[in-house]
mmCIF file of C-alpha atoms in Angstrom:
data_model
loop_
_atom_site.group_PDB
_atom_site.id
_atom_site.type_symbol
_atom_site.label_atom_id
_atom_site.label_comp_id
_atom_site.label_asym_id
_atom_site.label_seq_id
_atom_site.Cartn_x
_atom_site.Cartn_y
_atom_site.Cartn_z
ATOM 1 C CA MET P 1 0.000 0.000 0.000
ATOM 2 C CA SER P 2 1.308 3.449 -0.840
ATOM 3 C CA GLU P 3 1.854 6.242 1.598
ATOM 4 C CA ASN P 4 0.167 9.029 -0.346
ATOM 5 C CA GLY P 5 -2.295 7.017 -2.392
ATOM 6 C CA LYS P 6 -0.584 7.940 -5.666
ATOM 7 C CA CYS P 7 2.165 5.335 -5.561
ATOM 8 C CA VAL P 8 2.092 2.327 -7.820
ATOM 9 C CA GLU P 9 1.252 -1.079 -6.354
ATOM 10 C CA ARG P 10 4.035 -3.324 -5.067
ATOM 11 C CA GLU P 11 3.106 -5.937 -7.676
ATOM 12 C CA LYS P 12 3.644 -3.390 -10.429
ATOM 13 C CA ILE P 13 7.056 -2.431 -9.058
ATOM 14 C CA PHE P 14 7.954 -6.124 -8.919
ATOM 15 C CA ALA P 15 6.709 -6.612 -12.494
ATOM 16 C CA PHE P 16 8.688 -3.552 -13.621
ATOM 17 C CA ARG P 17 11.898 -4.941 -12.139
ATOM 18 C CA HIS P 18 11.378 -8.239 -13.983
ATOM 19 C CA HIS P 19 10.303 -6.774 -17.342
ATOM 20 C CA MET P 20 6.782 -8.112 -17.115
ATOM 21 C CA LEU P 21 4.991 -4.895 -18.061
ATOM 22 C CA GLU P 22 3.774 -3.571 -21.386
ATOM 23 C CA PRO P 23 5.989 -0.743 -22.766
ATOM 24 C CA ALA P 24 3.533 2.047 -21.900
ATOM 25 C CA GLU P 25 3.036 0.811 -18.349
ATOM 26 C CA GLU P 26 6.759 0.291 -17.929
ATOM 27 C CA ALA P 27 7.462 3.898 -18.924
ATOM 28 C CA GLU P 28 4.839 5.083 -16.453
ATOM 29 C CA VAL P 29 6.359 3.115 -13.552
ATOM 30 C CA ARG P 30 9.893 4.210 -14.494
ATOM 31 C CA HIS P 31 8.803 7.840 -14.467
ATOM 32 C CA HIS P 32 7.155 7.384 -11.072
ATOM 33 C CA LEU P 33 10.192 5.649 -9.585
ATOM 34 C CA ASP P 34 12.347 8.598 -10.620
ATOM 35 C CA VAL P 35 10.399 10.897 -8.324
ATOM 36 C CA CYS P 36 8.974 8.693 -5.538
ATOM 37 C CA GLY P 37 11.240 7.816 -2.615
ATOM 38 C CA ASN P 38 8.746 5.342 -1.153
ATOM 39 C CA CYS P 39 8.553 3.268 -4.350
ATOM 40 C CA GLN P 40 12.319 3.511 -4.744
ATOM 41 C CA ARG P 41 12.662 1.860 -1.302
ATOM 42 C CA ILE P 42 10.308 -0.941 -2.344
ATOM 43 C CA SER P 43 12.283 -1.475 -5.539
ATOM 44 C CA ALA P 44 15.559 -1.465 -3.606
ATOM 45 C CA GLY P 45 14.072 -4.087 -1.259
ATOM 46 C CA TYR P 46 13.521 -6.415 -4.223
ATOM 47 C CA GLU P 47 17.057 -5.780 -5.384
ATOM 48 C CA ARG P 48 18.419 -6.751 -1.950
ATOM 49 C CA LEU P 49 16.280 -9.896 -1.986
ATOM 50 C CA GLU P 50 17.789 -10.910 -5.319
ATOM 51 C CA ARG P 51 21.311 -10.383 -3.965
ATOM 52 C CA VAL P 52 20.516 -12.504 -0.917
ATOM 53 C CA LEU P 53 19.092 -15.274 -3.110
ATOM 54 C CA ASP P 54 22.314 -15.203 -5.146
ATOM 55 C CA GLU P 55 24.143 -16.440 -2.065
ATOM 56 C CA TRP P 56 22.728 -19.902 -2.707
ATOM 57 C CA LYS P 57 25.574 -21.187 -4.801
ATOM 58 C CA ALA P 58 25.352 -23.777 -7.549
ATOM 59 C CA VAL P 59 26.672 -27.291 -7.026
ATOM 60 C CA HIS P 60 28.584 -29.472 -9.461
ATOM 61 C CA PRO P 61 27.498 -32.910 -10.577
ATOM 62 C CA SER P 62 29.644 -35.851 -9.527
ATOM 63 C CA PRO P 63 32.464 -36.738 -11.978
ATOM 64 C CA GLN P 64 30.760 -40.009 -12.938
ATOM 65 C CA PHE P 65 27.501 -38.289 -13.924
ATOM 66 C CA ASP P 66 27.987 -38.615 -17.714
ATOM 67 C CA ALA P 67 29.145 -42.202 -17.382
ATOM 68 C CA LEU P 68 26.050 -43.068 -15.352
ATOM 69 C CA VAL P 69 23.754 -41.526 -17.969
ATOM 70 C CA LYS P 70 25.454 -43.481 -20.746
ATOM 71 C CA GLU P 71 25.360 -46.669 -18.706
ATOM 72 C CA ALA P 72 21.638 -46.202 -18.159
ATOM 73 C CA LEU P 73 21.141 -45.618 -21.887
ATOM 74 C CA ALA P 74 23.084 -48.775 -22.694
ATOM 75 C CA ARG P 75 20.893 -50.745 -20.291
ATOM 76 C CA ARG P 76 17.835 -50.141 -22.457
ATOM 77 C CA GLY P 77 15.900 -53.367 -22.657
ATOM 78 C CA PRO P 78 14.388 -55.058 -25.723
ATOM 79 C CA TRP P 79 11.069 -53.334 -25.060
ATOM 80 C CA GLU P 80 12.753 -49.952 -25.325
ATOM 81 C CA SER P 81 14.407 -51.002 -28.588
ATOM 82 C CA PHE P 82 11.005 -52.111 -29.878
ATOM 83 C CA ARG P 83 9.459 -48.789 -28.868
ATOM 84 C CA THR P 84 12.336 -46.930 -30.476
ATOM 85 C CA LEU P 85 11.815 -48.865 -33.695
ATOM 86 C CA PHE P 86 8.182 -47.862 -33.796
ATOM 87 C CA ALA P 87 8.996 -44.292 -32.940
ATOM 88 C CA PHE P 88 10.330 -43.812 -36.477
ATOM 89 C CA PRO P 89 7.601 -42.236 -38.595
ATOM 90 C CA ALA P 90 8.237 -44.634 -41.502
ATOM 91 C CA ALA P 91 8.124 -47.705 -39.259
ATOM 92 C CA ARG P 92 4.970 -46.406 -37.611
ATOM 93 C CA ALA P 93 3.360 -45.869 -41.022
ATOM 94 C CA LEU P 94 4.383 -49.371 -42.123
ATOM 95 C CA ALA P 95 2.876 -50.887 -38.973
ATOM 96 C CA MET P 96 -0.368 -48.996 -39.515
ATOM 97 C CA ALA P 97 -0.497 -50.049 -43.179
ATOM 98 C CA THR P 98 -0.028 -53.708 -42.169
ATOM 99 C CA VAL P 99 -2.844 -53.482 -39.643
ATOM 100 C CA ALA P 100 -5.072 -51.789 -42.228
ATOM 101 C CA LEU P 101 -4.241 -54.547 -44.751
ATOM 102 C CA PHE P 102 -5.230 -57.212 -42.242
ATOM 103 C CA VAL P 103 -8.503 -55.457 -41.475
ATOM 104 C CA VAL P 104 -9.430 -54.982 -45.147
ATOM 105 C CA GLY P 105 -8.345 -58.534 -46.083
ATOM 106 C CA GLY P 106 -10.280 -60.000 -43.180
ATOM 107 C CA SER P 107 -13.394 -58.017 -44.058
ATOM 108 C CA LEU P 108 -13.226 -59.189 -47.680
ATOM 109 C CA LEU P 109 -12.909 -62.814 -46.606
ATOM 110 C CA VAL P 110 -15.901 -62.543 -44.275
ATOM 111 C CA TYR P 111 -17.934 -60.813 -46.976
ATOM 112 C CA GLN P 112 -17.035 -63.481 -49.536
ATOM 113 C CA PHE P 113 -17.927 -66.272 -47.129
ATOM 114 C CA ARG P 114 -21.293 -64.770 -46.272
ATOM 115 C CA ARG P 115 -22.117 -64.129 -49.939
ATOM 116 C CA ASP P 116 -21.333 -67.726 -50.853
ATOM 117 C CA SER P 117 -23.447 -69.100 -48.051
ATOM 118 C CA ARG P 118 -26.445 -66.922 -49.048
ATOM 119 C CA HIS P 119 -26.660 -68.268 -52.611
ATOM 120 C CA VAL P 120 -29.080 -71.147 -53.026
ATOM 121 C CA GLY P 121 -27.369 -73.855 -54.910
ATOM 122 C CA PRO P 122 -26.234 -77.377 -54.705
ATOM 123 C CA VAL P 123 -25.188 -78.485 -51.264
ATOM 124 C CA PRO P 124 -21.439 -78.444 -51.034
ATOM 125 C CA SER P 125 -20.159 -81.856 -51.803
ATOM 126 C CA ALA P 126 -17.862 -81.848 -48.820
ATOM 127 C CA THR P 127 -20.847 -81.369 -46.510
ATOM 128 C CA VAL P 128 -22.817 -84.160 -48.177
ATOM 129 C CA ASN P 129 -19.847 -86.437 -48.093
ATOM 130 C CA HIS P 130 -19.378 -85.675 -44.457
ATOM 131 C CA ALA P 131 -23.027 -86.372 -43.707
ATOM 132 C CA ALA P 132 -23.007 -89.493 -45.846
ATOM 133 C CA ALA P 133 -19.947 -90.707 -44.085
ATOM 134 C CA SER P 134 -21.602 -90.226 -40.752
ATOM 135 C CA THR P 135 -24.679 -92.121 -42.035
ATOM 136 C CA ASN P 136 -22.514 -94.974 -43.251
ATOM 137 C CA MET P 137 -20.749 -95.016 -39.979
ATOM 138 C CA THR P 138 -23.992 -95.209 -38.046
ATOM 139 C CA LEU P 139 -25.389 -98.039 -40.174
ATOM 140 C CA THR P 140 -23.415 -100.371 -38.054
ATOM 141 C CA GLY P 141 -24.751 -98.795 -34.876
ATOM 142 C CA SER P 142 -28.196 -98.895 -33.241
ATOM 143 C CA PRO P 143 -31.416 -98.031 -35.198
ATOM 144 C CA GLY P 144 -31.839 -94.853 -33.129
ATOM 145 C CA GLN P 145 -28.404 -93.679 -34.148
ATOM 146 C CA ALA P 146 -29.182 -94.451 -37.786
ATOM 147 C CA LEU P 147 -32.299 -92.309 -37.550
ATOM 148 C CA LEU P 148 -30.353 -89.449 -36.042
ATOM 149 C CA ALA P 149 -27.768 -89.704 -38.804
ATOM 150 C CA GLU P 150 -30.514 -89.623 -41.417
ATOM 151 C CA GLU P 151 -31.993 -86.492 -39.863
ATOM 152 C CA GLU P 152 -28.562 -84.929 -39.786
ATOM 153 C CA LEU P 153 -28.076 -85.751 -43.478
ATOM 154 C CA LYS P 154 -31.418 -84.140 -44.271
ATOM 155 C CA MET P 155 -30.482 -81.080 -42.292
ATOM 156 C CA TYR P 156 -27.224 -80.741 -44.186
ATOM 157 C CA GLN P 157 -29.047 -81.048 -47.483
ATOM 158 C CA GLU P 158 -31.458 -78.275 -46.481
ATOM 159 C CA LEU P 159 -28.767 -76.114 -44.994
ATOM 160 C CA ALA P 160 -28.464 -73.949 -48.079
ATOM 161 C CA VAL P 161 -32.223 -73.313 -48.048
ATOM 162 C CA LEU P 162 -32.217 -72.510 -44.332
ATOM 163 C CA GLU P 163 -29.494 -69.967 -44.843
ATOM 164 C CA ASP P 164 -31.209 -68.311 -47.795
ATOM 165 C CA TYR P 165 -32.231 -65.176 -45.961
ATOM 166 C CA ASP P 166 -34.127 -63.739 -48.957
ATOM 167 C CA MET P 167 -36.392 -66.765 -48.992
ATOM 168 C CA LEU P 168 -36.767 -66.755 -45.214
ATOM 169 C CA GLU P 169 -37.765 -63.101 -45.217
ATOM 170 C CA SER P 170 -40.766 -63.791 -47.482
ATOM 171 C CA PHE P 171 -41.656 -67.012 -45.711
ATOM 172 C CA ASP P 172 -45.347 -67.119 -44.825
ATOM 173 C CA VAL P 173 -46.027 -69.447 -41.925
ATOM 174 C CA LEU P 174 -49.791 -69.760 -42.565
ATOM 175 C CA SER P 175 -49.280 -70.829 -46.187
ATOM 176 C CA GLU P 176 -47.460 -73.882 -44.883
ATOM 177 C CA ILE P 177 -50.408 -74.994 -42.743
ATOM 178 C CA PRO P 178 -52.963 -77.279 -44.433
ATOM 179 C CA ALA P 179 -56.297 -75.642 -45.298
ATOM 180 C CA GLY P 180 -58.275 -77.579 -42.688
ATOM 181 C CA LYS P 181 -55.966 -76.480 -39.896
ATOM 182 C CA LYS P 182 -56.190 -72.838 -41.096
ATOM 183 C CA LYS P 183 -59.903 -72.912 -40.428
ATOM 184 C CA LEU P 184 -59.300 -74.336 -37.026
ATOM 185 C CA ALA P 185 -56.842 -71.606 -36.339
ATOM 186 C CA ASN P 186 -59.382 -68.978 -37.378
ATOM 187 C CA MET B 1 33.329 -22.458 -35.223
ATOM 188 C CA ALA B 2 29.684 -21.633 -34.705
ATOM 189 C CA ILE B 3 28.041 -22.896 -31.550
ATOM 190 C CA ASP B 4 25.183 -25.195 -32.464
ATOM 191 C CA SER B 5 21.816 -24.285 -31.092
ATOM 192 C CA ASP B 6 20.018 -26.713 -28.809
ATOM 193 C CA LEU B 7 17.427 -27.180 -31.500
ATOM 194 C CA GLU B 8 19.999 -28.162 -34.109
ATOM 195 C CA LEU B 9 21.637 -30.556 -31.683
ATOM 196 C CA MET B 10 18.330 -32.126 -30.786
ATOM 197 C CA LEU B 11 17.417 -32.565 -34.444
ATOM 198 C CA ARG B 12 20.744 -34.320 -34.954
ATOM 199 C CA VAL B 13 20.097 -36.518 -31.911
ATOM 200 C CA ARG B 14 16.771 -37.391 -33.485
ATOM 201 C CA SER B 15 18.548 -38.605 -36.588
ATOM 202 C CA GLY B 16 20.880 -40.792 -34.493
ATOM 203 C CA ASP B 17 23.904 -38.561 -33.840
ATOM 204 C CA ALA B 18 25.355 -39.650 -30.477
ATOM 205 C CA GLU B 19 27.901 -36.812 -30.356
ATOM 206 C CA SER B 20 25.135 -34.225 -30.374
ATOM 207 C CA PHE B 21 23.562 -35.943 -27.397
ATOM 208 C CA ASP B 22 26.916 -35.747 -25.589
ATOM 209 C CA LEU B 23 27.000 -32.008 -26.281
ATOM 210 C CA LEU B 24 23.516 -31.552 -24.838
ATOM 211 C CA LEU B 25 24.547 -33.619 -21.830
ATOM 212 C CA CYS B 26 27.603 -31.430 -21.349
ATOM 213 C CA ARG B 27 25.561 -28.251 -21.754
ATOM 214 C CA TYR B 28 22.711 -29.097 -19.407
ATOM 215 C CA ARG B 29 24.074 -31.435 -16.734
ATOM 216 C CA ILE B 30 25.015 -28.566 -14.359
ATOM 217 C CA PRO B 31 21.765 -26.588 -14.831
ATOM 218 C CA LEU B 32 19.669 -29.718 -14.389
ATOM 219 C CA VAL B 33 21.485 -31.037 -11.324
ATOM 220 C CA ASN B 34 21.160 -27.581 -9.776
ATOM 221 C CA PHE B 35 17.518 -27.303 -10.696
ATOM 222 C CA PHE B 36 16.799 -30.565 -8.886
ATOM 223 C CA TRP B 37 19.112 -29.689 -6.010
ATOM 224 C CA ARG B 38 17.109 -26.498 -5.463
ATOM 225 C CA MET B 39 13.813 -28.321 -5.791
ATOM 226 C CA VAL B 40 14.411 -31.494 -3.778
ATOM 227 C CA HIS B 41 17.379 -30.464 -1.569
ATOM 228 C CA ASP B 42 19.087 -33.834 -1.853
ATOM 229 C CA ARG B 43 22.280 -34.112 -3.890
ATOM 230 C CA ALA B 44 22.016 -37.826 -4.656
ATOM 231 C CA LEU B 45 18.359 -37.576 -5.635
ATOM 232 C CA ALA B 46 19.096 -34.467 -7.708
ATOM 233 C CA GLU B 47 21.672 -36.403 -9.743
ATOM 234 C CA ASP B 48 19.342 -39.382 -10.183
ATOM 235 C CA LEU B 49 16.544 -37.130 -11.410
ATOM 236 C CA ALA B 50 18.859 -35.222 -13.760
ATOM 237 C CA GLN B 51 19.982 -38.556 -15.249
ATOM 238 C CA GLU B 52 16.350 -39.528 -15.661
ATOM 239 C CA VAL B 53 15.709 -36.314 -17.620
ATOM 240 C CA PHE B 54 18.498 -37.167 -20.061
ATOM 241 C CA LEU B 55 17.156 -40.695 -20.450
ATOM 242 C CA ARG B 56 13.685 -39.353 -21.177
ATOM 243 C CA VAL B 57 15.051 -36.831 -23.665
ATOM 244 C CA TYR B 58 16.898 -39.591 -25.463
ATOM 245 C CA ARG B 59 13.928 -41.941 -25.470
ATOM 246 C CA ALA B 60 11.595 -39.219 -26.702
ATOM 247 C CA ARG B 61 13.977 -37.879 -29.339
ATOM 248 C CA HIS B 62 11.758 -39.036 -32.209
ATOM 249 C CA ARG B 63 8.758 -37.218 -30.745
ATOM 250 C CA TYR B 64 10.618 -33.923 -30.309
ATOM 251 C CA GLN B 65 8.850 -31.100 -32.128
ATOM 252 C CA ALA B 66 11.181 -28.413 -33.414
ATOM 253 C CA GLU B 67 8.576 -25.668 -32.863
ATOM 254 C CA ALA B 68 9.061 -25.721 -29.104
ATOM 255 C CA ARG B 69 12.155 -24.249 -27.479
ATOM 256 C CA PHE B 70 14.425 -27.049 -26.304
ATOM 257 C CA THR B 71 14.836 -25.651 -22.786
ATOM 258 C CA THR B 72 11.070 -25.325 -22.383
ATOM 259 C CA TRP B 73 10.707 -29.012 -23.184
ATOM 260 C CA LEU B 74 13.684 -29.959 -21.001
ATOM 261 C CA TYR B 75 12.489 -27.991 -17.983
ATOM 262 C CA ARG B 76 8.955 -29.277 -18.390
ATOM 263 C CA ILE B 77 10.253 -32.838 -18.070
ATOM 264 C CA ALA B 78 12.450 -31.769 -15.151
ATOM 265 C CA THR B 79 9.673 -29.875 -13.364
ATOM 266 C CA ASN B 80 7.253 -32.785 -13.627
ATOM 267 C CA LEU B 81 9.887 -35.141 -12.234
ATOM 268 C CA ALA B 82 10.758 -32.743 -9.409
ATOM 269 C CA LEU B 83 7.131 -32.176 -8.418
ATOM 270 C CA ASN B 84 6.517 -35.931 -8.430
ATOM 271 C CA ALA B 85 9.608 -36.500 -6.275
ATOM 272 C CA ILE B 86 8.464 -33.848 -3.790
ATOM 273 C CA ARG B 87 4.987 -35.395 -3.614
ATOM 274 C CA ASP B 88 6.422 -38.895 -3.191
ATOM 275 C CA ARG B 89 8.626 -37.732 -0.356
ATOM 276 C CA ARG B 90 5.777 -35.854 1.258
ATOM 277 C CA LEU B 91 3.644 -38.984 1.038
ATOM 278 C CA ALA B 92 6.419 -41.103 2.540
ATOM 279 C CA GLU B 93 6.889 -38.574 5.346
ATOM 280 C CA SER B 94 3.189 -38.474 6.088
ATOM 281 C CA ARG B 95 3.157 -42.285 6.332
ATOM 282 C CA THR B 96 6.122 -42.479 8.649
ATOM 283 C CA GLU B 97 5.235 -39.508 10.826
ATOM 284 C CA PRO B 98 1.441 -39.409 11.115
ATOM 285 C CA ALA B 99 1.565 -37.917 14.615
ATOM 286 C CA GLU B 100 3.338 -34.808 13.383
ATOM 287 C CA LYS B 101 0.639 -33.938 10.887
ATOM 288 C CA ASP B 102 -1.284 -30.810 11.743
ATOM 289 C CA GLY B 103 -4.485 -29.412 10.291
ATOM 290 C CA ALA B 104 -2.885 -27.306 7.549
ATOM 291 C CA ALA B 105 -3.567 -29.550 4.577
ATOM 292 C CA THR B 106 -2.307 -27.077 2.010
ATOM 293 C CA ALA B 107 0.948 -26.255 3.776
ATOM 294 C CA ARG B 108 3.985 -27.729 2.108
ATOM 295 C CA VAL B 109 6.054 -30.081 4.233
ATOM 296 C CA VAL B 110 9.529 -28.632 4.455
ATOM 297 C CA PRO B 111 11.990 -31.457 3.900
ATOM 298 C CA ASP B 112 14.156 -32.293 6.841
ATOM 299 C CA LEU B 113 17.495 -31.340 5.442
ATOM 300 C CA LYS B 114 20.164 -33.624 6.802
ATOM 301 C CA PRO B 115 23.414 -32.525 5.242
ATOM 302 C CA THR B 116 26.422 -34.732 5.515
ATOM 303 C CA ALA B 117 29.431 -33.614 7.554
ATOM 304 C CA GLU B 118 31.065 -32.410 4.351
ATOM 305 C CA GLN B 119 27.971 -30.489 3.276
ATOM 306 C CA GLN B 120 27.684 -28.943 6.728
ATOM 307 C CA LEU B 121 31.167 -27.550 6.357
ATOM 308 C CA ILE B 122 30.470 -26.168 2.904
ATOM 309 C CA LEU B 123 27.118 -24.594 3.564
ATOM 310 C CA SER B 124 27.071 -21.321 5.341
ATOM 311 C CA ASP B 125 24.280 -20.514 7.739
ATOM 312 C CA ARG B 126 22.964 -17.884 5.388
ATOM 313 C CA GLU B 127 22.782 -20.289 2.501
ATOM 314 C CA ARG B 128 20.953 -22.832 4.636
ATOM 315 C CA ILE B 129 18.426 -20.202 5.662
ATOM 316 C CA ILE B 130 17.803 -19.256 2.034
ATOM 317 C CA ARG B 131 17.470 -22.906 1.098
ATOM 318 C CA ARG B 132 14.909 -23.514 3.806
ATOM 319 C CA ALA B 133 12.944 -20.425 2.817
ATOM 320 C CA VAL B 134 12.758 -21.545 -0.835
ATOM 321 C CA ALA B 135 11.953 -25.121 0.189
ATOM 322 C CA ALA B 136 9.036 -23.901 2.302
ATOM 323 C CA LEU B 137 7.330 -22.306 -0.704
ATOM 324 C CA PRO B 138 4.386 -24.157 -2.269
ATOM 325 C CA GLU B 139 5.581 -26.529 -5.035
ATOM 326 C CA ARG B 140 4.669 -24.410 -8.045
ATOM 327 C CA GLN B 141 5.946 -21.200 -6.508
ATOM 328 C CA CYS B 142 9.190 -22.992 -5.703
ATOM 329 C CA ALA B 143 9.515 -24.248 -9.300
ATOM 330 C CA ALA B 144 8.728 -20.784 -10.681
ATOM 331 C CA VAL B 145 11.294 -19.066 -8.433
ATOM 332 C CA VAL B 146 14.000 -21.639 -9.158
ATOM 333 C CA LEU B 147 13.458 -21.345 -12.917
ATOM 334 C CA HIS B 148 13.200 -17.549 -12.814
ATOM 335 C CA LYS B 149 15.955 -16.722 -10.363
ATOM 336 C CA TYR B 150 18.513 -19.457 -10.898
ATOM 337 C CA HIS B 151 17.982 -20.501 -14.518
ATOM 338 C CA ASP B 152 17.109 -17.197 -16.184
ATOM 339 C CA VAL B 153 13.903 -18.579 -17.630
ATOM 340 C CA ASP B 154 11.552 -15.682 -18.339
ATOM 341 C CA TYR B 155 7.939 -15.709 -17.238
ATOM 342 C CA ARG B 156 6.621 -16.540 -20.733
ATOM 343 C CA HIS B 157 8.624 -19.737 -20.813
ATOM 344 C CA ILE B 158 7.828 -20.531 -17.191
ATOM 345 C CA ALA B 159 4.168 -20.378 -18.258
ATOM 346 C CA LYS B 160 4.884 -22.968 -20.937
ATOM 347 C CA VAL B 161 6.893 -25.155 -18.572
ATOM 348 C CA LEU B 162 4.230 -25.105 -15.863
ATOM 349 C CA GLU B 163 1.419 -25.126 -18.436
ATOM 350 C CA ILE B 164 -0.355 -22.147 -16.899
ATOM 351 C CA SER B 165 -1.142 -18.654 -18.212
ATOM 352 C CA GLU B 166 1.439 -15.864 -18.260
ATOM 353 C CA SER B 167 -0.642 -13.760 -15.883
ATOM 354 C CA ALA B 168 -0.807 -16.725 -13.480
ATOM 355 C CA VAL B 169 3.001 -16.947 -13.584
ATOM 356 C CA LYS B 170 3.341 -13.218 -12.840
ATOM 357 C CA SER B 171 1.062 -13.590 -9.842
ATOM 358 C CA LEU B 172 2.803 -16.812 -8.732
ATOM 359 C CA LEU B 173 6.218 -15.163 -8.868
ATOM 360 C CA PHE B 174 5.039 -12.044 -7.047
ATOM 361 C CA ARG B 175 3.546 -14.067 -4.197
ATOM 362 C CA ALA B 176 6.651 -16.258 -3.994
ATOM 363 C CA TYR B 177 9.049 -13.304 -3.850
ATOM 364 C CA GLU B 178 6.850 -11.564 -1.290
ATOM 365 C CA THR B 179 6.928 -14.662 0.921
ATOM 366 C CA LEU B 180 10.687 -14.894 0.537
ATOM 367 C CA ARG B 181 11.065 -11.210 1.349
ATOM 368 C CA GLU B 182 9.168 -11.712 4.588
ATOM 369 C CA ARG B 183 10.997 -14.896 5.549
ATOM 370 C CA LEU B 184 14.416 -13.531 4.716
ATOM 371 C CA GLU B 185 13.827 -10.158 6.339
ATOM 372 C CA PRO B 186 16.669 -10.577 8.873
ATOM 373 C CA LEU B 187 19.113 -11.377 6.069
ATOM 374 C CA LEU B 188 17.888 -8.431 4.033
ATOM 375 C CA LYS B 189 18.655 -6.176 6.976
ATOM 376 C CA GLY B 190 22.139 -7.603 7.139
ATOM 377 C CA GLY B 191 21.644 -9.854 10.184
ATOM 378 C CA GLN B 192 21.073 -13.556 10.814
ATOM 379 C CA LEU B 193 17.951 -15.466 11.674
#
């Protein structure tokens, strides 16, 4: 606080001493300091503080400091080397491109697989063969097992129809019920 | 022979030049050890933390952006490490000495400075008083004063290092210097505490 109410604030004197003011404000404070003994004392107080703080002398690092830094750098593990490798912009771009390739390739494969399975067509021979093989195998077993195998074979043969989503979408349940039962239902 | 700028050296380090890293090490080992010494008040810890800064600089060399001033980047790493070290120590002290805790939650715990016999001989009483006064400042004020007073970092760059506004730095520095002025009053008058 100033003595006569016209002095500049302490904070402004501090800012002036450390070149933190705008040029116009700095000129104003400089002009005031030239004529005001009170503000000159405040400014001198900051100067003394800086001189006192200068008494805290710097220290020197130990002679082995550089060697310790280099030793620590040499100790970098494989993970660090891996990270360093991927820190290169080119390597990072290559890694991203590989990931992108995998994603696109994978998507194409899935799309192709789903498209193939949607098309109604002959049952894949491998599936039939597999089912037939299981039927043949069960012929030697119990009659119940033979029946199960037959049902499985039938299911495999109708698999393509069951997975034809276009057909399933337009599937009308009532049209499959015999006429007599429709009346009953009504 | 022209003296290479920090930026040029760092760009060369980025492209794998080990000699440029040695030059940076040579240029900044004293400032960094002193920065940590003034922040954590422990010579051994100060050296460990300074080494850690160089390791981090080296590891992050590929991420270095030439737009930023090298010292701003360097002191930002150093300040973060110093503040973490102070907090860790404070936490450790609060765990070991729970009975000594008082109600002032915001007050910074002044580290118990235990200089070795050699250090005791070297340090004058006045220097120890100054050290304690700076150590008693709140963390950010301490960092701002150390950077401003002992490392000639101007307030604009301190703002970037501490990631706060320039006006906040001005206010931070003013409050810190005012506190120091009050605490060091006997020394300012030419006496001892």
